[in-house]
Amino acid sequence: MGLSALTLSLPSAAQSEATQHFDIPAGSLDQVLNRFALDAGIELYLDAALTQSRQSAGLQGSFSVDQGLQRLLANSGLSARQQSDGAWQLYALGSEPDSLSLAPLTIQTNADQLYGRDEAGHDSVYDDNISSVYSGKEQIERYKGANPADLFKGMLNVYTGDARNSGGLDPNIRGIQGPGRVPLTIDGTEQAMSVWRGYNGASNRSYIDPNLIGGIKVIKGPNIERNVNSSVGGAVVASTIDVDDILAEGERFGGELKLEAGNNTVNPRIPQLHTGENYYDVPGFPANPSIPSSDPTLRVNLKTSSDDKLLSGNDHAYRLALGARQERFELLGAYAFREHGNYFSGKNGAGFYSQPDTGERTQEYSQSLALDFHPGDEVPNTSSKMESWLFKARWKFDDDHSLTFGYRDTDMLYGEILPTRLANADDKGAVQWPLSHVDAKAYNLEYEFNPDNRWIDLYANLWTTRTESETYSAGGFPNYATWADPVLRNTAVANADQNRVGITLSNQLALASSLDLTLGGSYQHEKLRSGDEYGGVEDGWRMFPRAGRRAESEFNFNFDWRPTDFLTLDLGARYSSYWAKDDFLAEQQAAGNMLTGTAITSRSATYRTIETYTDEEMEALRESTRPQLEGFGFSEAEIADILANLSTTYTATHVVDWLPDSDGRYSRENNACLNGSLDNIDTERGCSANSTTVSTIATRVKTRRGHDWTPVASAALRLSDDSRVYLRYSEAVRYPSMFESTIGFSASLNPFYTLKPEHAFNYEIGYVHNLTGLLNAERYADFKLAYYQHRTKDVIERSSNFLFYNIDQQTLRGIELQTRYDNGGLFGDLSLAWNLENEVCDKNSAVLADPNYGSVPDCVENGFMGGYLISHAIPRYSANLNIGGRLFNDKLELGSRVTYYSKHENSDLDDYKANAETNKLAIYNLPLSWGSVTTYDAYVSFRPRDDITLELVGSNLTDEYYIDPTTRSAVAAPGRALKLSLTAQF
């Protein structure tokens, strides 16, 4: 008989008699019983044959162990009894066994770890009444790809901005992206930095080493999840590897060594800069040294796919982790290293990216990308070198009381180039810039106290992050000089130091057997500074070195009420506040440099009409014309003829003020060219709107503040033991980020009015069905369908004046399907997304885009030209399929992954480009379109022994040429690659 046991050390009498609250969702009976044993702190022997294919409705309410087991096993034909040693054994009614003499299997860990971080993460996708997606350690290490951005590949409706040209993650959930909209935390710490990308926008980068990550959960939409920092778009919650990832059950000391090697890369040839040299002495240097877009010293001879060697060693990685586990103490130390050269792009399917370069300003560069970045060639600026350390120590004062210290340090060099510098370069595909450098450190101290007391389940996390960076995002050139000063210097690299300190607190109280209350709060302070000296935009094309301070705090509560076995209600609210101050602006103005902002503050409409002279006016015209004709020597007869045929009409010019409202916003209603006031003038001959007043004012130094309350509510109705439907409503506010609260170039703090916080309103309805019994699945079979509508008011966007301002609203709607199946030998999952709508509305933006003809509607798809939102659009359709099988007692595993997304579509953008020349419309920050693509990945994993795993992974097997959605830089994705890994535990 196959028996398994779950053990936690509590006195048996206390286990049997104490009443405690349980909130265990429905699932297979063995999963529910396992979770019950963990929550109850008991040792429970399970016979897999007895529970196979059985389902359970879960358990909600307060029960003793005996009462809970009776409730769970009711009508199952099974029962449980407690042995003399305190353990519980499951048996079939009518066949009560003798006392077991087996020694219990003891797993020294906490309840969450015992259940399994990754198993719990995957289950939560279907157990929680909110949309989410989870990736565990095995998936992360298998498919970590060429860039950190590959961590999100295969996650439904989750993307990252600038996937191949940033070195970090810029999360995009359902089309929501940007500073503060989707916080990413690692072990509860946050490190995100907003990096300027020229006119193309900004990346909100979180630097992450996949070799240290144990699991990633993406929560979609505003929420109040315990100990989760979320915002208008949701949250990304990552956790690092832990002792239980390294040590097997019962082990006290051990380690894990992981070795990896791959192909499809070549060593980058990093240019040697000529800082300090006279540009006259550099052969072939451009004649205009202040705009050296064609700097020959930044060009490399590209390698082709024929130079790709399977055993080149240009992509290799290793990780060594050591762990120790004692009764009251756990220790983990890990070191990880990876060096990855410039990769080669794919060879196939480049038709969309091979369209002729017409030179027209309305053509998106990505459509001719393959003409510069040839399929199969090396892609410059895509290399990386990453070195990381991780240390964790956990003290368990007793079984309910622990303190954990964590330290993480990731030092990385990676390739990147400013999009505008790449777009303006000759021979774009051969431009290689120096590497950016980032060193990101994090410290955290976690405290947990969960005694056998319904009033206390306490958690606290005190943390700080320290990030130092030298990134190629300043706006200038690696080799820059002027005619007046011919000595070359680097004006392309930007220094930034960003430090954050924060604390997260929460406590869960069982107010009654069917009512829980969770209280939470957090505080975070961030400080940004730069060591760069600033001499103005004209000094090397450098942007302002942003510097400032910002703090945000939050208090939240959430009631979880279960009035019946089939209904669950949640109601909560969040109060948040913030302040921010621009330190660079204050320093400059204190030194007498009154930095200013410029904007058009008033406009006028000018139109012309054909008017008829009165008799008196005609007579006066003839009298004034006669002397002129006589002076030219015309005869009297000729003068009489000319005067008799003078035109009786003339063109009159009229100027009407077109003024904004108190917030500086313009509308069609008072634009004479568009509001219909000229329709009844038969002689009107054209109208144009023009700027009248251009104002320049000093940006005021002040501390900007805000606060608000937002609610969250949900209801879940259980339709049967295996199915439920839920409805969720949630709100959230996002305050201006550090980037939006400081002065900069082409994206700056607005001196003319104060930004409002964004306010999101989210609705979601979902249906979940456990199909395990119906499909006779050995492990699980689940189905989840969700519809969402997300509306954000006062979205912070960049204006045509390159200042931040609020637009009216953005609305997103879509449908998502998630399924999974595991029958032991065969497993898989399928997820589909259909994004129905991404509509951005703003009357001001629309009318200013075309004030003469009004061709731009108030509501457009994805966003307005020149703003940031238009670059956040995601595919309308996407699909992910994983399928695999296990053979030879799970020693051999074969699997594959298929990822599909549809091409970029935007009919409003097409109309805009069609009218651009006729209506003289502005064109800047065109989004980079992508073609539809399907990629195939596969792996073979073999375990000759329990402590040895060999794995071969193939990525992009059909060698497709493509770019990733939401990219701001025209950089092709990696082509076909193979990776071989060895994992050994000792």
mmCIF file of C-alpha atoms in Angstrom, residues 110 326-330 393-405 446-451:
data_model
loop_
_atom_site.group_PDB
_atom_site.id
_atom_site.type_symbol
_atom_site.label_atom_id
_atom_site.label_comp_id
_atom_site.label_asym_id
_atom_site.label_seq_id
_atom_site.Cartn_x
_atom_site.Cartn_y
_atom_site.Cartn_z
ATOM 1 C CA ASN A 110 6.897 25.642 7.344
ATOM 2 C CA GLN A 326 18.580 22.413 11.552
ATOM 3 C CA GLU A 327 15.655 22.175 13.918
ATOM 4 C CA ARG A 328 15.637 25.918 14.606
ATOM 5 C CA PHE A 329 17.821 27.284 11.827
ATOM 6 C CA GLU A 330 18.026 27.319 8.027
ATOM 7 C CA ALA A 393 19.173 32.821 7.048
ATOM 8 C CA ARG A 394 16.048 31.809 8.942
ATOM 9 C CA TRP A 395 15.754 31.492 12.702
ATOM 10 C CA LYS A 396 12.753 29.561 14.033
ATOM 11 C CA PHE A 397 12.249 30.571 17.665
ATOM 12 C CA ASP A 398 9.520 27.952 17.797
ATOM 13 C CA ASP A 399 7.097 26.385 15.326
ATOM 14 C CA ASP A 400 4.996 29.564 15.185
ATOM 15 C CA HIS A 401 7.686 32.188 15.318
ATOM 16 C CA SER A 402 10.487 32.976 12.835
ATOM 17 C CA LEU A 403 12.860 35.678 11.597
ATOM 18 C CA THR A 404 14.429 35.586 8.122
ATOM 19 C CA PHE A 405 17.265 37.708 6.759
ATOM 20 C CA GLU A 446 11.010 39.104 7.514
ATOM 21 C CA TYR A 447 9.239 38.401 10.768
ATOM 22 C CA GLU A 448 6.381 35.886 11.132
ATOM 23 C CA PHE A 449 4.323 35.098 14.203
ATOM 24 C CA ASN A 450 1.388 32.722 13.884
ATOM 25 C CA PRO A 451 0.523 31.183 17.249
#
